[in-house]
CSV table of C-alpha atoms in Angstrom, one decimal:
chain,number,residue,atom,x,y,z
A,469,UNK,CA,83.6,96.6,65.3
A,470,UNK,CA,86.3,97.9,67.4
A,471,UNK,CA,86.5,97.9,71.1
A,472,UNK,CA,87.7,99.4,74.8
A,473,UNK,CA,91.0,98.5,75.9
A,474,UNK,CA,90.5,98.3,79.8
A,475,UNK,CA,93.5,99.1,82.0
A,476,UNK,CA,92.9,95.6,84.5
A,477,UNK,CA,92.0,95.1,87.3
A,478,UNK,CA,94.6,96.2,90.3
A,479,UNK,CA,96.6,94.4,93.3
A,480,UNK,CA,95.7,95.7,97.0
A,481,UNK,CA,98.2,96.3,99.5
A,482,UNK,CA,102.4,96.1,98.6
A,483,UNK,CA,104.8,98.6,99.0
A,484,UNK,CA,104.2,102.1,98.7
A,485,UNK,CA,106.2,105.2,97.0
A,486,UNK,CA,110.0,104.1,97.6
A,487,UNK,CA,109.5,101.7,99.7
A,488,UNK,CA,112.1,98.7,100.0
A,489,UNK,CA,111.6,95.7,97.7
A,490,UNK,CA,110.8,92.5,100.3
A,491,UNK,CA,113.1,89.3,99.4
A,492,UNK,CA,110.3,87.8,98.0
A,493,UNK,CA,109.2,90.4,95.7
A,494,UNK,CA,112.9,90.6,94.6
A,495,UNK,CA,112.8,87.4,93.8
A,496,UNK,CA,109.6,86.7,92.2
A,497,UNK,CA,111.0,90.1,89.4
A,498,UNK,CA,114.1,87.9,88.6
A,499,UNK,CA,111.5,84.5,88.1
A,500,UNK,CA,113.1,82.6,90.3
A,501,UNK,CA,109.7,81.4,91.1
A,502,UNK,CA,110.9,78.5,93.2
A,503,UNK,CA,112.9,80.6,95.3
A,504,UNK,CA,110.0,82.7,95.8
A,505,UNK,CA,107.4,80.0,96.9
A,506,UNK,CA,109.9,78.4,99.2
A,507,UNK,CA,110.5,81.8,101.1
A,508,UNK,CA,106.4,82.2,101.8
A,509,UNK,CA,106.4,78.1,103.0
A,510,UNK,CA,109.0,79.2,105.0
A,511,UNK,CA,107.2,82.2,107.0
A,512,UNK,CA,103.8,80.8,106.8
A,513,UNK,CA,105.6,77.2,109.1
A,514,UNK,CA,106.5,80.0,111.4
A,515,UNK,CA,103.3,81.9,111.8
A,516,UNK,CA,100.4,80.0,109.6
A,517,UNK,CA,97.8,82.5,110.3
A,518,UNK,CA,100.1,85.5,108.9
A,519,UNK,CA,97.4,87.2,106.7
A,520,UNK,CA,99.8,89.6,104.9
A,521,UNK,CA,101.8,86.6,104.0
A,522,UNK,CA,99.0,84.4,103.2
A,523,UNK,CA,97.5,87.1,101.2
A,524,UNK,CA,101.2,87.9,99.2
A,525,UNK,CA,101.1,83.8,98.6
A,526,UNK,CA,98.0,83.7,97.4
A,527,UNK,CA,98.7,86.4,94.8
A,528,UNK,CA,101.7,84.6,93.5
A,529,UNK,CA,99.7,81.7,93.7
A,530,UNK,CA,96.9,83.3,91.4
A,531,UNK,CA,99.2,85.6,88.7
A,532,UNK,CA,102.7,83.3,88.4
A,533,UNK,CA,101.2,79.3,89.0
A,534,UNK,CA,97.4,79.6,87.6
A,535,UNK,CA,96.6,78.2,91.0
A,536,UNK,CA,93.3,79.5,91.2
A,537,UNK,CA,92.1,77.3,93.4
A,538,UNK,CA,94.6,77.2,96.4
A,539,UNK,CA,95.2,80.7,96.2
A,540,UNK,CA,91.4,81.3,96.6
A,541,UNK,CA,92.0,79.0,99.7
A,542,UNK,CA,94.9,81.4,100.9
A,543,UNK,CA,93.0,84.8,100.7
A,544,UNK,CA,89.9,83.1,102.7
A,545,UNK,CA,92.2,81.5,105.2
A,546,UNK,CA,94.1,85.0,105.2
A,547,UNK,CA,90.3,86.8,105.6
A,548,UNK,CA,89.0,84.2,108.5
A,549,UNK,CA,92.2,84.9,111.1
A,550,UNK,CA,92.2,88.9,110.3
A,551,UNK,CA,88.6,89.8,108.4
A,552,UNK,CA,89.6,93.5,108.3
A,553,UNK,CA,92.5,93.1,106.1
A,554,UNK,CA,92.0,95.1,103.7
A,555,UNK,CA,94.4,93.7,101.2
A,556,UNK,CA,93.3,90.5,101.1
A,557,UNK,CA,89.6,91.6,100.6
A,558,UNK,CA,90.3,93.7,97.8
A,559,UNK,CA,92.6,91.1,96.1
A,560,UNK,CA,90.3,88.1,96.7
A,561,UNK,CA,87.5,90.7,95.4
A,562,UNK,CA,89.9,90.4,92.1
A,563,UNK,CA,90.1,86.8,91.8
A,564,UNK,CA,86.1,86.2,92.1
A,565,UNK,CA,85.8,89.0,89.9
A,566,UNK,CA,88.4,88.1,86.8
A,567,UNK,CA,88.5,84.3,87.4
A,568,UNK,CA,85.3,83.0,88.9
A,569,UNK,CA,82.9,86.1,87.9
A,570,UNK,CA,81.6,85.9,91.0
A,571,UNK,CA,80.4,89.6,90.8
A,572,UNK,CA,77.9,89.4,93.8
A,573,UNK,CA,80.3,88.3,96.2
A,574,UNK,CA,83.9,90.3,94.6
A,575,UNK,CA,81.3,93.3,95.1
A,576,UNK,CA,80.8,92.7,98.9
A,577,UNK,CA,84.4,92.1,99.6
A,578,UNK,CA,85.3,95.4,98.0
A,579,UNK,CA,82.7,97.1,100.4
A,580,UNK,CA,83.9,95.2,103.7
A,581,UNK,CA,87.4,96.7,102.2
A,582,UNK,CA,85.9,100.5,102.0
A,583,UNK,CA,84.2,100.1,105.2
A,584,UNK,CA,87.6,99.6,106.8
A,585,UNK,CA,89.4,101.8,104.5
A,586,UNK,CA,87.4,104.2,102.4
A,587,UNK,CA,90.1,105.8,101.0
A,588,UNK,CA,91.9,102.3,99.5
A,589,UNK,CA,92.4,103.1,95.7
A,590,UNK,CA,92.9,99.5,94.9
A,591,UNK,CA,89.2,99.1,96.1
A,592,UNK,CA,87.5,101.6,94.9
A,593,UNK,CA,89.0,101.3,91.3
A,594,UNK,CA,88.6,97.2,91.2
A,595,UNK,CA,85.0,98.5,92.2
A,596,UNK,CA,84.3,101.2,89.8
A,597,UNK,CA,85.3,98.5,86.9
A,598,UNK,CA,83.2,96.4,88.4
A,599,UNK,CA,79.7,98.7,88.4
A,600,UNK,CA,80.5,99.6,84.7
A,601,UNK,CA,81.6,96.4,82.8
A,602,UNK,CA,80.0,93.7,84.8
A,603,UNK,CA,77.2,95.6,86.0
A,604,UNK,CA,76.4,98.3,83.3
A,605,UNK,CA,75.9,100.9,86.5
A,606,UNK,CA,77.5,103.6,85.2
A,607,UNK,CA,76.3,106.6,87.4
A,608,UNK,CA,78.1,103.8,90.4
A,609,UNK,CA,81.1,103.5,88.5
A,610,UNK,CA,81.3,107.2,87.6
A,611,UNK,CA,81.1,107.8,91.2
A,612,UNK,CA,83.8,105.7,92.1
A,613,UNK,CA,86.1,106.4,89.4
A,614,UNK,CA,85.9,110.1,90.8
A,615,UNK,CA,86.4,108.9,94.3
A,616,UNK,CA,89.6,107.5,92.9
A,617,UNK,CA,90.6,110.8,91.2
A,618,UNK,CA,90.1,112.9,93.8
A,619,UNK,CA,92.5,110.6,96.5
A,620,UNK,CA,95.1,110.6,93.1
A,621,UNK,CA,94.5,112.7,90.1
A,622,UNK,CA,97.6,110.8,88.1
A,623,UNK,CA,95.8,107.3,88.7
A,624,UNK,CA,95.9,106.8,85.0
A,625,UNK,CA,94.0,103.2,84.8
A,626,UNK,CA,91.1,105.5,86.8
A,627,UNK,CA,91.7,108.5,84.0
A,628,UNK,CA,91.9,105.6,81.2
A,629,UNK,CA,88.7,103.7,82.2
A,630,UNK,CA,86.7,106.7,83.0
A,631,UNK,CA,87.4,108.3,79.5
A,632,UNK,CA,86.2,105.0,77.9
A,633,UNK,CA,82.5,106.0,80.2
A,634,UNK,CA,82.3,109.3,79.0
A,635,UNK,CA,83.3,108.3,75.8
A,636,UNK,CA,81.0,105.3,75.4
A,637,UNK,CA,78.2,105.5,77.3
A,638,UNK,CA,77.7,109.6,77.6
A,639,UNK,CA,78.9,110.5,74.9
A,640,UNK,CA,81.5,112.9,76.3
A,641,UNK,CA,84.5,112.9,74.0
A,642,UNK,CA,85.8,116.7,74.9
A,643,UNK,CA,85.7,114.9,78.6
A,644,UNK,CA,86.9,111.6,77.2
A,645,UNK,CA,89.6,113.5,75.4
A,646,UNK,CA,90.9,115.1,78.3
A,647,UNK,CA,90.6,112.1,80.6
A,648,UNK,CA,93.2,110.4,78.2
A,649,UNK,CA,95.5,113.5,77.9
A,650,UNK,CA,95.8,113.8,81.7
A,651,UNK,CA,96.8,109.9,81.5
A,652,UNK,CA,99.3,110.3,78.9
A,653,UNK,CA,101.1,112.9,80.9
A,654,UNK,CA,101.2,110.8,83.5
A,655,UNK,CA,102.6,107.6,81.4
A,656,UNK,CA,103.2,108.6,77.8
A,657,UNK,CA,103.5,104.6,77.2
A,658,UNK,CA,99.9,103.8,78.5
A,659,UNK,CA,99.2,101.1,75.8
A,660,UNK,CA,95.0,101.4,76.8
A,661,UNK,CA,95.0,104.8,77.1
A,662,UNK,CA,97.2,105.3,73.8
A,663,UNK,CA,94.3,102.6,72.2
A,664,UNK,CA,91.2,104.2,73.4
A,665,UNK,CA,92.4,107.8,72.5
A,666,UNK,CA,93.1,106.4,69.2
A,667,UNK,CA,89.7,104.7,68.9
A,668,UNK,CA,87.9,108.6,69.7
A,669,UNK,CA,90.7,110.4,66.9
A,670,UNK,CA,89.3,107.9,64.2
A,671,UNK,CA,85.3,107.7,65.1
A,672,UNK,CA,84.8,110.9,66.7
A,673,UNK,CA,87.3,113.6,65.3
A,674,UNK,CA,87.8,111.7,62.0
A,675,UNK,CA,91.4,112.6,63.0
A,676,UNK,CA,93.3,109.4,60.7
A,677,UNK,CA,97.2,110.7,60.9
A,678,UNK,CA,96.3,111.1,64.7
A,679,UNK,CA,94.6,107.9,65.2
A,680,UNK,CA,97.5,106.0,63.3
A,681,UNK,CA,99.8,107.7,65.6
A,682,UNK,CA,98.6,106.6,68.7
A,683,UNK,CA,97.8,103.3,67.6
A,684,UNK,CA,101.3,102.7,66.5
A,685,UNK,CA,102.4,104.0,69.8
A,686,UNK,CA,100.0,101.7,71.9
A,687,UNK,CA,101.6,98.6,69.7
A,688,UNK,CA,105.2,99.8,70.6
A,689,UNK,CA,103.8,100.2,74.2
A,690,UNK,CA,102.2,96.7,74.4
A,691,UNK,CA,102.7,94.7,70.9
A,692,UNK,CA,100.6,91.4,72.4
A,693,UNK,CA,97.4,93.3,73.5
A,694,UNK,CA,94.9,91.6,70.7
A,695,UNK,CA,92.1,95.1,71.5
A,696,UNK,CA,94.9,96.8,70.2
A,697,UNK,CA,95.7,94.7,67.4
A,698,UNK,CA,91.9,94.5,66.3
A,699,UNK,CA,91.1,98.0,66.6
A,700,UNK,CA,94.2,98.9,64.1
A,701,UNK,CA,93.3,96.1,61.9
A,702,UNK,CA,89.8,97.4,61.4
A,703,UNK,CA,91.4,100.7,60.7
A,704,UNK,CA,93.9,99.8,58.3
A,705,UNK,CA,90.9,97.4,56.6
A,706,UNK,CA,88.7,100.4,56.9
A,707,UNK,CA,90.0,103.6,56.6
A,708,UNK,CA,93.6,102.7,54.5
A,709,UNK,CA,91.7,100.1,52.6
A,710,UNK,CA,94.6,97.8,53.5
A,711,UNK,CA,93.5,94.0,53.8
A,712,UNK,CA,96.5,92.5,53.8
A,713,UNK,CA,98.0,94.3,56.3
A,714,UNK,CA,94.4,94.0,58.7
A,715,UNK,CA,94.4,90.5,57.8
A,716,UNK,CA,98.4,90.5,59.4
A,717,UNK,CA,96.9,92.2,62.8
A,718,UNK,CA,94.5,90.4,63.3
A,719,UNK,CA,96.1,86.5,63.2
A,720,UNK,CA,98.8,88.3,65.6
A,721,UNK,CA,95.2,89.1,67.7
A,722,UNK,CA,94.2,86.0,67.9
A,723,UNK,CA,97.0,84.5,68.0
A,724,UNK,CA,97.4,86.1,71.7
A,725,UNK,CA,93.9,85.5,72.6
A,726,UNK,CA,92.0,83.2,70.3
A,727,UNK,CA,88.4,84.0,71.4
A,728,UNK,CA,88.8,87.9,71.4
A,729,UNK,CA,85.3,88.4,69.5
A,730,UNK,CA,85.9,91.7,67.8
A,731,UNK,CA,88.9,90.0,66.3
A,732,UNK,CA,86.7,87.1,65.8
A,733,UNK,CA,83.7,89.2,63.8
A,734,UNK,CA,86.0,91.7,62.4
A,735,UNK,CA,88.4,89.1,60.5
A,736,UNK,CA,85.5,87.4,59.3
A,737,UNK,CA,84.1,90.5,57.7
A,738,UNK,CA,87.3,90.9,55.8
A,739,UNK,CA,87.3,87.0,54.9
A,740,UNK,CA,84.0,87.2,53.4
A,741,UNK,CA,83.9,90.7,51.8
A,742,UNK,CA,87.6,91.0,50.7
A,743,UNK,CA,88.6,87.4,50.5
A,744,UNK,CA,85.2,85.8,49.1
A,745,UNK,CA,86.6,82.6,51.7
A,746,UNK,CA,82.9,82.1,53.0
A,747,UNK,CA,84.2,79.2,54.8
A,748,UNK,CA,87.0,80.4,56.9
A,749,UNK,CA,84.9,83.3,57.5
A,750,UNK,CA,82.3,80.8,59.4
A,751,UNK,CA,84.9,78.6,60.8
A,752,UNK,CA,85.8,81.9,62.7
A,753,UNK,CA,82.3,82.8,63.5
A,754,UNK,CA,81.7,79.5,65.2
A,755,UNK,CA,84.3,80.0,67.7
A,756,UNK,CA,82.4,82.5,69.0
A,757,UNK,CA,80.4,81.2,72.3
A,758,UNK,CA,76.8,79.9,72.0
A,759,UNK,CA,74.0,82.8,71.9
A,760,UNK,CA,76.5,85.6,71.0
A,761,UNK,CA,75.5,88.1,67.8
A,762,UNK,CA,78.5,86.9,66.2
């Protein structure tokens, strides 16, 4: 099967429009990550209870060090001297929601966020993804993702993932299509965008040279992102009858993410059907987790 690629989930707060580039954030570009950490040590001994620095440090802490764990300690810290901070809601919101999958709780930080600020984009998109992956409440998530649109009609992660709702769930791919258009005017280099338009060319308008196209371009875009990896395999297994050349996409999908399941279920197909290798094919269907179809 192929799947969504999801544009992720987004950072509260930061600079805005042209705004300068702080020293940290300068630093932190060039990874020179120690540099970086020593500058937020040094202006958190100053003023410990700084929440837009705790929350900055927390951030680094989460996406450069995997230091889930202290920076979780950072945002709350951050939250309990300033609980109206709207940035550190909506980024600690992210953490429990990608890392913990704490969806109760990442839910009720992004509404203490929207209660202060009900216009925060970071919020109400981290939100919307929320109510349609996690949650499966798409009218919620529709709702927000138009709340999003209407504050910024070029917000192409809100354009991306609200074409993948119409398209998906209902069943809206003139919408859908236009969703991604808009998105690719906006970024012509949107690799999920580029992936998911690709995915509605091939199943929807049995548009191949067009879905080729844009899958090629979503590669160029971002060659390490295994949805779009799979979703090309499956096409070039599918509709070029090319194994050898799926088989190549999908070991560079799993390769990047060794548990993504379509790639999982999809390689196996072509293991077993193509290959006759019954017993790779189930070595690569038990690495999918307990209880799954796979």
């Amino acid at each position: 099967a192929a799947s969504f690629a999801a544009s992720p989930a987004r950072r509260g707060g930061g600079r805005r429009g042209g705004g300068r580039m702080s020293a940290w954030e300068a630093l932190a570009q060039a990874e020179e990550y120690e540099r970086t950490e020593a500058i937020f040590q040094q202006v958190l001994q100053r003023d410990p209870e700084e929440a837009a620095t705790l929350c900055n440090y927390a951030c680094f802490l989460q996406d450069v060090r995997s230091n889930f764990d202290q920076a979780e300690r950072l945002f709350k810290k951050a939250i309990f001297h300033q609980p109206r901070h709207v940035p550190s809601l909506c980024n600690y919101g992210m953490l429990l929601q990608e890392i913990r999958g704490d969806y109760a709780q990442a839910e009720n930080l992004y509404k203490r966020a929207l209660a202060v600020d009900p216009a925060h984009t970071s919020s109400l998109y981290n939100f919307a993804c929320l109510m349609k992956n996690a949650k499966q409440d798409y009218d919620g998530a529709e709702a927000l993702f138009q709340r999003v649109l209407l504050l910024d009609p070029q917000d192409v992660g809100a354009l991306c993932n609200y074409g993948t709702l119409l398209q998906d769930v209902r069943g809206d791919c003139g919408g859908a299509e236009r969703l991604y258009q808009q998105a690719l005017q906006v970024n012509p280099a949107d690799g999920p965008t580029l992936c998911n338009y690709g995915l509605l060319l091939k199943n929807s308008r049995k548009d191949y040279d067009g879905a080729e196209y844009l899958y090629q371009r979503a590669l160029e875009a971002e060659p390490t992102d295994p949805t779009t990896l799979c979703n090309y395999g499956l096409f070039l297994h599918t509709v070029r009858m090319d194994p050898n050349r799926a088989e190549t996409l999908y070991k560079r999908a799993l390769a990047c993410d060794g548990c993504h399941l379509s790639t999982i279920c999809n390689y196996a197909t072509l293991l077993a059907g193509d290959r006759r290798d019954y017993a790779r094919a189930e070595g690569l269907l038990a690495q999918a987790p307990p209880g799954h179809p796979a």
